[in-house]
Coordinates of C-alpha atoms and ligand atoms in Angstrom, one line a residue:
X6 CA 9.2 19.0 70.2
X7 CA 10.6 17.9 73.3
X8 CA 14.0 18.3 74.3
X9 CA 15.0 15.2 73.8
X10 CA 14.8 14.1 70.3
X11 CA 14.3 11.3 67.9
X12 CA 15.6 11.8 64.3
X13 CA 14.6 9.6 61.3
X14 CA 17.8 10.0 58.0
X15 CA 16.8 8.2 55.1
X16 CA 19.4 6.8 52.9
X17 CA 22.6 4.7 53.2
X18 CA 25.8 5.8 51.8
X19 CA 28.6 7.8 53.3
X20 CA 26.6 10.9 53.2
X21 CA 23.7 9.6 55.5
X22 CA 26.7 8.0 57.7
X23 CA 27.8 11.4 58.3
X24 CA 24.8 13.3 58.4
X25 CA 23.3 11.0 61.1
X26 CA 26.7 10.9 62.9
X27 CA 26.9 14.8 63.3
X28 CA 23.3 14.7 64.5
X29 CA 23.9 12.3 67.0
X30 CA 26.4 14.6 68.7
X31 CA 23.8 16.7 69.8
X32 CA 23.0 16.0 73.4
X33 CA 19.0 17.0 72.6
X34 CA 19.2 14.1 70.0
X35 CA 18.4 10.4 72.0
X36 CA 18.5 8.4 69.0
X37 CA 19.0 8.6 65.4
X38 CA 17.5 5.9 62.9
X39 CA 18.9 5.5 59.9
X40 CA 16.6 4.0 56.6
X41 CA 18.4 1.4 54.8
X42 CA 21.6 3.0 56.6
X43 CA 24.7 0.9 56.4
X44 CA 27.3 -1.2 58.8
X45 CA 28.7 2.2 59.4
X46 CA 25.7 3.3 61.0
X47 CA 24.6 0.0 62.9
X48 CA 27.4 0.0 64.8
X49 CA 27.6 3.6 66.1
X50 CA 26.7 4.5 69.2
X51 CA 23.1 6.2 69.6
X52 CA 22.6 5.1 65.4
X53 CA 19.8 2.7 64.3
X54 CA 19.1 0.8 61.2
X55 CA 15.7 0.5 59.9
X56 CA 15.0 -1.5 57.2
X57 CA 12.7 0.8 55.2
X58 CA 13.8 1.9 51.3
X59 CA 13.6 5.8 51.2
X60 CA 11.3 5.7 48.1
X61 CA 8.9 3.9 50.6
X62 CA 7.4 7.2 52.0
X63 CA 4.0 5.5 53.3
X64 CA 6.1 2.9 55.4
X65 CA 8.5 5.8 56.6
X66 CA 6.0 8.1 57.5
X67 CA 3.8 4.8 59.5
X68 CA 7.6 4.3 61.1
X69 CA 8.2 7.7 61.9
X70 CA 4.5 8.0 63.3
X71 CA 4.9 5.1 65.4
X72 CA 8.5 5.9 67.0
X73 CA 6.9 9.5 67.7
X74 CA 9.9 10.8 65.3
X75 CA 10.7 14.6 65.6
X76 CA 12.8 15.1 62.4
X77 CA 13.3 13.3 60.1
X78 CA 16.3 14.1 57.1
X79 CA 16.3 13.3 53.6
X80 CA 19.4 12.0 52.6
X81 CA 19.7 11.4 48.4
X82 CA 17.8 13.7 46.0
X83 CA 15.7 10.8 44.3
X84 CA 13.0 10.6 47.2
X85 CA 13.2 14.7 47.2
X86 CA 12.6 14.7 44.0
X87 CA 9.5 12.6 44.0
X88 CA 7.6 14.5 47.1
X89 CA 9.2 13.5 49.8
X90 CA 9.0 16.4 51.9
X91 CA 5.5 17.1 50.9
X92 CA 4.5 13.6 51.8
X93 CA 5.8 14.1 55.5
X94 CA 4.0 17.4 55.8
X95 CA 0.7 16.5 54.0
X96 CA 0.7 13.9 57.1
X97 CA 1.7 16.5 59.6
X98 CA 5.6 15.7 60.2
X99 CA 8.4 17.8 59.9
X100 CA 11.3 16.2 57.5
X101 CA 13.9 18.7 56.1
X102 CA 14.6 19.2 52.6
X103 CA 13.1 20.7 49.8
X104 CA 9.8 20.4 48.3
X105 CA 9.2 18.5 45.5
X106 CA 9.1 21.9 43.5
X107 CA 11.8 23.3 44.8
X108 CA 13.9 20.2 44.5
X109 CA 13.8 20.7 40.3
X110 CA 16.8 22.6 40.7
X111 CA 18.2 19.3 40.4
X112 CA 15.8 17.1 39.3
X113 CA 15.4 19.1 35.7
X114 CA 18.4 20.8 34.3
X115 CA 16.5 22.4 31.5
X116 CA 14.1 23.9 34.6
X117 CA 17.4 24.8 36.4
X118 CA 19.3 26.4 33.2
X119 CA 16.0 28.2 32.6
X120 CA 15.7 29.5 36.0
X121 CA 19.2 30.6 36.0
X122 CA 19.1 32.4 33.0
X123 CA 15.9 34.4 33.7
X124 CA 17.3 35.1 36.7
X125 CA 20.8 36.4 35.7
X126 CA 22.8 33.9 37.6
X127 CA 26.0 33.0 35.8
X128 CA 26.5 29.6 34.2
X129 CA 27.4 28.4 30.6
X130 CA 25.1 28.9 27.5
X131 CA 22.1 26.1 26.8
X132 CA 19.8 24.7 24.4
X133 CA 17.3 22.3 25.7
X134 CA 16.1 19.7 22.7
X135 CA 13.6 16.9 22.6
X136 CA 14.2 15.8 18.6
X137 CA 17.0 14.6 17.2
X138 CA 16.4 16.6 14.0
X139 CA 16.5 20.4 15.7
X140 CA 19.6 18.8 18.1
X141 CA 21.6 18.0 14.8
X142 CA 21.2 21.4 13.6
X143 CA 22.0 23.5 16.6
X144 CA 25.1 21.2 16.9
X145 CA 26.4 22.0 13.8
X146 CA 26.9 25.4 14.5
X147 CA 28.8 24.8 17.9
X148 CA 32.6 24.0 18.3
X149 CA 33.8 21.1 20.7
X150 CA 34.1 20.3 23.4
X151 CA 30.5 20.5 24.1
X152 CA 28.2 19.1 27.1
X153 CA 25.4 16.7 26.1
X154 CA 23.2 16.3 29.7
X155 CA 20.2 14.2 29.9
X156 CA 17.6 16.5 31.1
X157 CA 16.0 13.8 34.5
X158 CA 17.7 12.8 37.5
X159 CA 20.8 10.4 36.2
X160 CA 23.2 9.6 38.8
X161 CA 26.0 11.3 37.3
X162 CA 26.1 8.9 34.3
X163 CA 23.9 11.9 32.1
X164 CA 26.7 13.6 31.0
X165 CA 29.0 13.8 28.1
X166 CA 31.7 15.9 27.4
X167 CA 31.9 15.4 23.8
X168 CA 35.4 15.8 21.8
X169 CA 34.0 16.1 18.3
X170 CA 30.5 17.5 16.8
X171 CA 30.0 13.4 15.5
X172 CA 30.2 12.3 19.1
X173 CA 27.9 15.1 20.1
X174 CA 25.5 13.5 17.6
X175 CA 25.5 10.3 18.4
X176 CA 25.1 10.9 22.2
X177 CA 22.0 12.7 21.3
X178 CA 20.9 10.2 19.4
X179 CA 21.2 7.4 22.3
X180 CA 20.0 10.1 25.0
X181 CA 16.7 10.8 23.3
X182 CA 16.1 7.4 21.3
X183 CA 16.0 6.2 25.2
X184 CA 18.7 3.7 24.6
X185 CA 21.1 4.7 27.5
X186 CA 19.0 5.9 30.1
X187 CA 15.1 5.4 30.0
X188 CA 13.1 8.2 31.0
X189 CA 16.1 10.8 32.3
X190 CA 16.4 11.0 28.5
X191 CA 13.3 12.6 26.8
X192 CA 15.1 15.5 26.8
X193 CA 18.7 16.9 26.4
X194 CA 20.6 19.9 27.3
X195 CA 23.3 20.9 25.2
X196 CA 25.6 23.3 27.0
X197 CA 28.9 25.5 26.4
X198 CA 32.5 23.5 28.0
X199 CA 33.4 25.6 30.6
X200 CA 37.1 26.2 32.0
X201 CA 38.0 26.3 34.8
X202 CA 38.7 24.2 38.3
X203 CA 35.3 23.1 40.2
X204 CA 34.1 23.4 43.6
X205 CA 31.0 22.8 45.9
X206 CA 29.5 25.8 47.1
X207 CA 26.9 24.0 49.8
X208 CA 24.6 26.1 51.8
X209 CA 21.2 24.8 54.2
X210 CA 18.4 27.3 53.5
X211 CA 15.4 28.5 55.2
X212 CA 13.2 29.5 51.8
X213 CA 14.8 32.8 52.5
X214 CA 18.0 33.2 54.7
X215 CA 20.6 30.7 54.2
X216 CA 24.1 30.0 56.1
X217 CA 26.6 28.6 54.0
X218 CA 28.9 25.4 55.2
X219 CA 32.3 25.1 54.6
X220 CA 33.4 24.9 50.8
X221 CA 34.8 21.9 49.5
X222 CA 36.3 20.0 46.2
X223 CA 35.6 16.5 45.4
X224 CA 37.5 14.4 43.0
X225 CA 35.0 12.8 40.6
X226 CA 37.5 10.8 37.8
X227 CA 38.2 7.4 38.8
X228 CA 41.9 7.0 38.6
X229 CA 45.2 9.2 39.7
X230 CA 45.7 12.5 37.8
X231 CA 41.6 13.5 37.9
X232 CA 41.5 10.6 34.7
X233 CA 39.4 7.9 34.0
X234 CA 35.5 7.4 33.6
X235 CA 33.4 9.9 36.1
X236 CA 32.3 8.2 39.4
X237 CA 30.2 9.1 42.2
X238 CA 33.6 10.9 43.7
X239 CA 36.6 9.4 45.0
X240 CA 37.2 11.4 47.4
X241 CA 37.0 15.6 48.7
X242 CA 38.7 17.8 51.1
X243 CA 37.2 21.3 52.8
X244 CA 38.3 24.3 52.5
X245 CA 38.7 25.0 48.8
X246 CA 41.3 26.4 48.2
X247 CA 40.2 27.7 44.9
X248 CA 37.4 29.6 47.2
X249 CA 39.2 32.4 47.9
X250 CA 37.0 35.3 50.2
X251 CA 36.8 37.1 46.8
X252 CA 35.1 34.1 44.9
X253 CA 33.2 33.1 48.3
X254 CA 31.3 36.9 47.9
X255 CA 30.7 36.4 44.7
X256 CA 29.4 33.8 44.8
X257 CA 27.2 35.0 47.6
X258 CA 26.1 37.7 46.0
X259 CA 25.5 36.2 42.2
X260 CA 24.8 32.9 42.6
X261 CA 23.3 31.8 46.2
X262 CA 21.1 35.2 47.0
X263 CA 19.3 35.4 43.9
X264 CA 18.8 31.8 43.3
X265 CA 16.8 31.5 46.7
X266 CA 15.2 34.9 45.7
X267 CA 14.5 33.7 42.6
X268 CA 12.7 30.5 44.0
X269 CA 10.7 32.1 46.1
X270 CA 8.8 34.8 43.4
X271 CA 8.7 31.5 41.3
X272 CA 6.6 30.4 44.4
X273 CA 8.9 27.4 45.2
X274 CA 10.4 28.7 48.2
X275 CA 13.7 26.8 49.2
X276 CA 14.7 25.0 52.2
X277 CA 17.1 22.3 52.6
X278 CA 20.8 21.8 52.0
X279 CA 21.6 23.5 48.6
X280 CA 24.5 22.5 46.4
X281 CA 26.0 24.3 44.0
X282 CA 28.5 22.9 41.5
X283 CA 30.6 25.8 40.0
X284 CA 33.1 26.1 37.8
X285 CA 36.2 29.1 38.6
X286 CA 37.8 30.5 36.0
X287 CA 41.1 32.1 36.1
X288 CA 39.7 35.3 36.8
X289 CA 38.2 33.9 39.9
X290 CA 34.5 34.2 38.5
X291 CA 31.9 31.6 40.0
X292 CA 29.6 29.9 36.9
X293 CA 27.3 27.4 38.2
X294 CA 27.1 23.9 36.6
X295 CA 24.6 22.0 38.3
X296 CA 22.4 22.1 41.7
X297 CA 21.9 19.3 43.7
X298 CA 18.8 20.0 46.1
X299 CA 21.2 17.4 48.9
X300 CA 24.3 17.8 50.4
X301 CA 26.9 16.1 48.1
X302 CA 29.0 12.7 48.9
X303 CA 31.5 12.3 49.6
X304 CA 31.6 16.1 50.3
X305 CA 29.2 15.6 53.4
X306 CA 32.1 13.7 55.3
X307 CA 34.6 16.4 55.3
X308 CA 32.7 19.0 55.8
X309 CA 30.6 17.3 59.0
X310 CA 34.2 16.9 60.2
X311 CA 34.5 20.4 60.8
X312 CA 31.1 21.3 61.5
X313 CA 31.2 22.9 64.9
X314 CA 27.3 24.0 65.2
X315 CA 25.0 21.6 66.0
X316 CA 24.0 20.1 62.6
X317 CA 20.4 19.2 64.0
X318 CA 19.5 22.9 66.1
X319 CA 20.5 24.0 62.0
X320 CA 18.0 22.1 60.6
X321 CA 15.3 22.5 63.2
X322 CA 16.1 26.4 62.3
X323 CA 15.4 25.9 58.4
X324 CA 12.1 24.7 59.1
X325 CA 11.0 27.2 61.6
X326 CA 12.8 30.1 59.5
X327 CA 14.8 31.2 61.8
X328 CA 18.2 30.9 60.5
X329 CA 19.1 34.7 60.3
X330 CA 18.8 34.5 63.9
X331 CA 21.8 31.5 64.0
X332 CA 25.2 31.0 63.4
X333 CA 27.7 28.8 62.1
X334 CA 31.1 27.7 62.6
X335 CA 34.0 25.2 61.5
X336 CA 37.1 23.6 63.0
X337 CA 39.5 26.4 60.9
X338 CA 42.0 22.8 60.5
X339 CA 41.3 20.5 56.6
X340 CA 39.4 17.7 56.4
X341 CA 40.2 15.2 53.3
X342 CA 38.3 11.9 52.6
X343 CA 39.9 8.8 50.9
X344 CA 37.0 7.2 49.3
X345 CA 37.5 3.2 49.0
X346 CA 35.8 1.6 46.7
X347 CA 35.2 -1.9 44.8
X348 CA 37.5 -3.4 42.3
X349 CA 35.9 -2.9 38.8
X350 CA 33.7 0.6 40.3
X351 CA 32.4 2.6 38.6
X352 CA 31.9 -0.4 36.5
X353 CA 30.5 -3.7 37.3
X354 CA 31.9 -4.8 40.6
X355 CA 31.0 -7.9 43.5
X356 CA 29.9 -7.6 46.5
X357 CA 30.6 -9.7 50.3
X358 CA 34.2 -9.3 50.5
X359 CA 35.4 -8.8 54.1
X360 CA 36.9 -5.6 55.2
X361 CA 39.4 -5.9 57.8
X362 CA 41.5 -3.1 59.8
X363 CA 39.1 -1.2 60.4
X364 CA 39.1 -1.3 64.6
X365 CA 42.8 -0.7 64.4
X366 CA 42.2 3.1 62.8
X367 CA 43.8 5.6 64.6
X368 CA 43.6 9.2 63.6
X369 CA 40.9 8.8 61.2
X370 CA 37.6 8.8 61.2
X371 CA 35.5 6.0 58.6
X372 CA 32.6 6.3 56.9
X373 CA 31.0 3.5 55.3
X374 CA 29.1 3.6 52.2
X375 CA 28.3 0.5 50.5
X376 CA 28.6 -1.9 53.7
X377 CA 26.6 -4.9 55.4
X378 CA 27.2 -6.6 58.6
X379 CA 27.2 -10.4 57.9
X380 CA 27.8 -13.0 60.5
X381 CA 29.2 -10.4 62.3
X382 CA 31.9 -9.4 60.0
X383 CA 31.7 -6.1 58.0
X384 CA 31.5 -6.7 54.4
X385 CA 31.6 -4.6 51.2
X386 CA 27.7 -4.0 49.6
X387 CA 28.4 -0.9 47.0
X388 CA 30.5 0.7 44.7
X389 CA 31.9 3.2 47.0
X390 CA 32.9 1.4 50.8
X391 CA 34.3 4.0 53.0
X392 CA 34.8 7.3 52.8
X393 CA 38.4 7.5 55.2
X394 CA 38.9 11.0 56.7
X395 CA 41.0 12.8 59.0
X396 CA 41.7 17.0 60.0
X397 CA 45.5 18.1 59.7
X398 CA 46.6 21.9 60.0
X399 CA 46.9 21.1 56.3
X400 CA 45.6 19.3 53.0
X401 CA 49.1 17.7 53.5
X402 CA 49.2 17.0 56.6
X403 CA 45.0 15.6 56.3
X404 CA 46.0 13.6 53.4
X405 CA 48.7 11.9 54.8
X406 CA 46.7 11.3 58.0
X407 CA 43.9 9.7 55.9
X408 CA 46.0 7.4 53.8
X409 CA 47.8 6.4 56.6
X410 CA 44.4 4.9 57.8
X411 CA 43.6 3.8 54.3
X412 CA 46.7 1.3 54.5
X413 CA 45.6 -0.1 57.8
X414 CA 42.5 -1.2 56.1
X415 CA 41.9 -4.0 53.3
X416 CA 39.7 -5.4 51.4
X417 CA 39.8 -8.3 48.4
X418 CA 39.7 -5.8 45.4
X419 CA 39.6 -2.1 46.9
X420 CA 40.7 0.5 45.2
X421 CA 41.0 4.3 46.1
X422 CA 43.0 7.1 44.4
X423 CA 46.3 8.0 46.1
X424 CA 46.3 11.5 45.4
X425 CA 43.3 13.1 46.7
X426 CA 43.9 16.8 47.4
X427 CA 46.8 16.9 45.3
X428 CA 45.7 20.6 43.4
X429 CA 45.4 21.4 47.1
X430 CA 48.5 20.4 48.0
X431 CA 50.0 22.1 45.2
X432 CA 48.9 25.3 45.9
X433 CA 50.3 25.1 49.8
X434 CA 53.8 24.2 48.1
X435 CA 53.4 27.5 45.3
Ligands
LIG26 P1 26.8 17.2 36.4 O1 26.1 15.9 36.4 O2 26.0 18.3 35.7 O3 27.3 17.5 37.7 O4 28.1 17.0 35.6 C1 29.1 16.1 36.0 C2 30.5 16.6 35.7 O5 30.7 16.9 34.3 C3 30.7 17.9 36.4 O6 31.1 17.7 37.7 C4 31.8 18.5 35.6 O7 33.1 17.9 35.9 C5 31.4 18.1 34.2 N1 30.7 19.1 33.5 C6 29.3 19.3 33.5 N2 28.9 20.3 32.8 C7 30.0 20.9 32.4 C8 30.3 22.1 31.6 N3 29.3 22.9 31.1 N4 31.6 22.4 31.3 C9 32.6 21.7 31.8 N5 32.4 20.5 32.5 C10 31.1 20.2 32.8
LIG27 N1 30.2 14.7 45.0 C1 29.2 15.0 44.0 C2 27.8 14.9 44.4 O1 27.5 14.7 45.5 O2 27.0 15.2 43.5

């Protein structure tokens, strides 16, 4: 690889705006392209659009052949899931991720609840099902609330947090008749409610070492107070605060290690970014809820904020397996992320309206999500639009700093939370 490189990041939402911004900072990076990438990332400087899906892997691979591409960087787990990685390498590229077999972790809970039981790692009790009959049964044994999850790939819609052993029923019945969502529902995974508060323990891995980033807290209800339907999340801030050094080590030490040493005598080695959703309980003991075999969004936009290593010499590292020999570091100062978002999101919602403001943000940083340019004007094209996010010397101090941006900015129909941090904030008032 030469020293002056060309990157290829597939995807378009505000994680792949902050990935490939963060990347570009590298003075050994010339250009970064971006595949469908966003308004956000057409008009940065050194960023790239290409108009190639990242499901397309024979076009990206011809593209990234063609431009003499160095890297290129998976963005969302669905092209991960499906072989990306392998693609790339079976052609003799290098992309970083995970393989297609280690990216199960997230692209089969009942492979990932498996795993993690064999392997000791804590989480909550399972039962994977693929008949309604046998599903009914176990049910009636249990006591709500209980977790119905759709064993594929879902977008965040394959989970229920069921209130009554009737509405546990019925959402297996729709999950498995395929009436909800076809294919991620041939199977289901019924799992103990755990208590607790969540945060997202993410970590970029080499199939054996592994550095962790900054921790980090998203907000995934819809509406004020952490109520309303689940979404995408509406917003995140880094640190955690719920991470204290205590529940950092153990999660080291029960989670993270033997998870990547448990992938490796499975013979699915791991390397890529490697998210893990946990649940804290009161006694400050990590459970794992879900992997996710990406970084998360809008988590990504904080903690690229703070990032002070070179995200791409990181990466570059993880392939070659050499991160034990590398080091990372953040800005010690909190970084929170408004997400805006489209009237009627995470329902239906319309697309086109023109967002205005955003050259007159000052101490803020915004990443787009769902954006177009058209005629020259920056439009909304997504659920989620910008992710808004600025440091402070506090979750106080950052939130106000990002809202402050938030109000300079407007859209027909936006919407955004107005208390994101708040638990954090809390905490720094105890
Ligand atoms: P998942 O798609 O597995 O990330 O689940 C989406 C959200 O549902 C999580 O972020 C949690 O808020 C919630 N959730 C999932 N599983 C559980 C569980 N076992 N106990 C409590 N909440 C859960
Ligand atoms: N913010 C949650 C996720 O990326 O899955």
């Amino acid at each position: 690889m030469g020293l002056v490189m060309k990157v290829l990041v597939t995807g378009g939402g505000g994680r792949e705006h902050a990935l490939a911004w963060r990347i570009a900072q590298s003075s050994a990076v010339e250009k970064v392209f971006v595949a469908p990438g966003n308004a956000g990332t057409e008009l940065e400087e050194k960023l790239q659009n290409v108009s190639i899906s990242p499901m397309d892997f024979d076009a990206l691979i011809e593209f990234a052949q063609s431009e003499k591409v160095d890297l290129t960087v998976v963005g969302p787990e669905d092209p991960l899931v499906a072989g990306c990685v392998d693609r790339f390498a079976e052609a003799g590229l290098r992309c970083f991720g995970p393989s297609k077999s280690a990216a199960q972790l997230e692209g089969s809970k009942s492979f990932t609840k498996a795993f993690l039981k064999k392997y000791g790692i804590p989480t909550g009790d399972y039962r994977a099902f693929d008949e309604i009959e046998a599903a009914d049964e176990y049910l009636d044994t249990q006591i709500p609330p209980i977790v119905i999850k759709a064993d594929g790939l879902a977008a965040g819609k394959g989970v229920v947090i069921a209130q009554s052993i009737r509405e546990a029923k019925s959402t297996v019945a729709d999950m498995l008749s395929g009436n909800v969502l076809s294919g991620a529902g041939s199977r289901v995974v019924i799992e103990e409610f755990l208590e607790g508060e969540e945060a997202s323990f993410i970590i970029i891995a080499d199939g054996e070492n592994f550095l962790p980033f900054a921790t980090s807290q998203d907000h995934k209800a819809a509406y004020d107070g952490d109520t309303g339907p689940n979404t995408g999340g509406m917003g995140a801030y880094s640190p955690a605060p719920v991470v204290t050094a205590e529940v950092f080590s153990r999660t080291i030490d029960q989670v993270i290690k033997p998870t990547l040493q448990g992938m490796k005598d499975e013979g699915h080695p791991y390397t890529g970014f490697l998210y893990a959703g946990l649940m804290i309980d009161k006694e400050g003991r990590p459970r794992v809820i879900e992997y996710n075999c990406r970084f998360g969004d809008p988590e990504t936009q904080p903690i690229m904020s703070r990032l002070q290593t070179e995200l791409v010499s990181l990466m570059v590292a993880a392939i070659d397996g050499r991160l034990n020999e590398t080091e990372i570091s953040f800005d010690p100062r909190v970084a929170l992320t408004v997400v805006m978002a489209s009237g009627g999101y995470p329902g239906s919602y319309e697309n086109g309206k023109v967002i205005s403001g955003l050259r007159e943000v000052e101490g803020a940083k915004v990443f787009h999500a769902g954006t177009t340019m058209k005629d020259g004007e920056v439009v909304t094209n997504g659920g989620r639009v910008l992710g808004v996010t600025a440091l402070g010397s506090s979750v106080l101090e950052a939130n106000e700093k990002a809202y402050a941006a938030v109000n300079q900015i407007s859209f027909n129909g936006a919407e955004f939370r107005t208390d994101i941090g708040y638990r954090a904030i809390a905490r720094e008032n105890a």
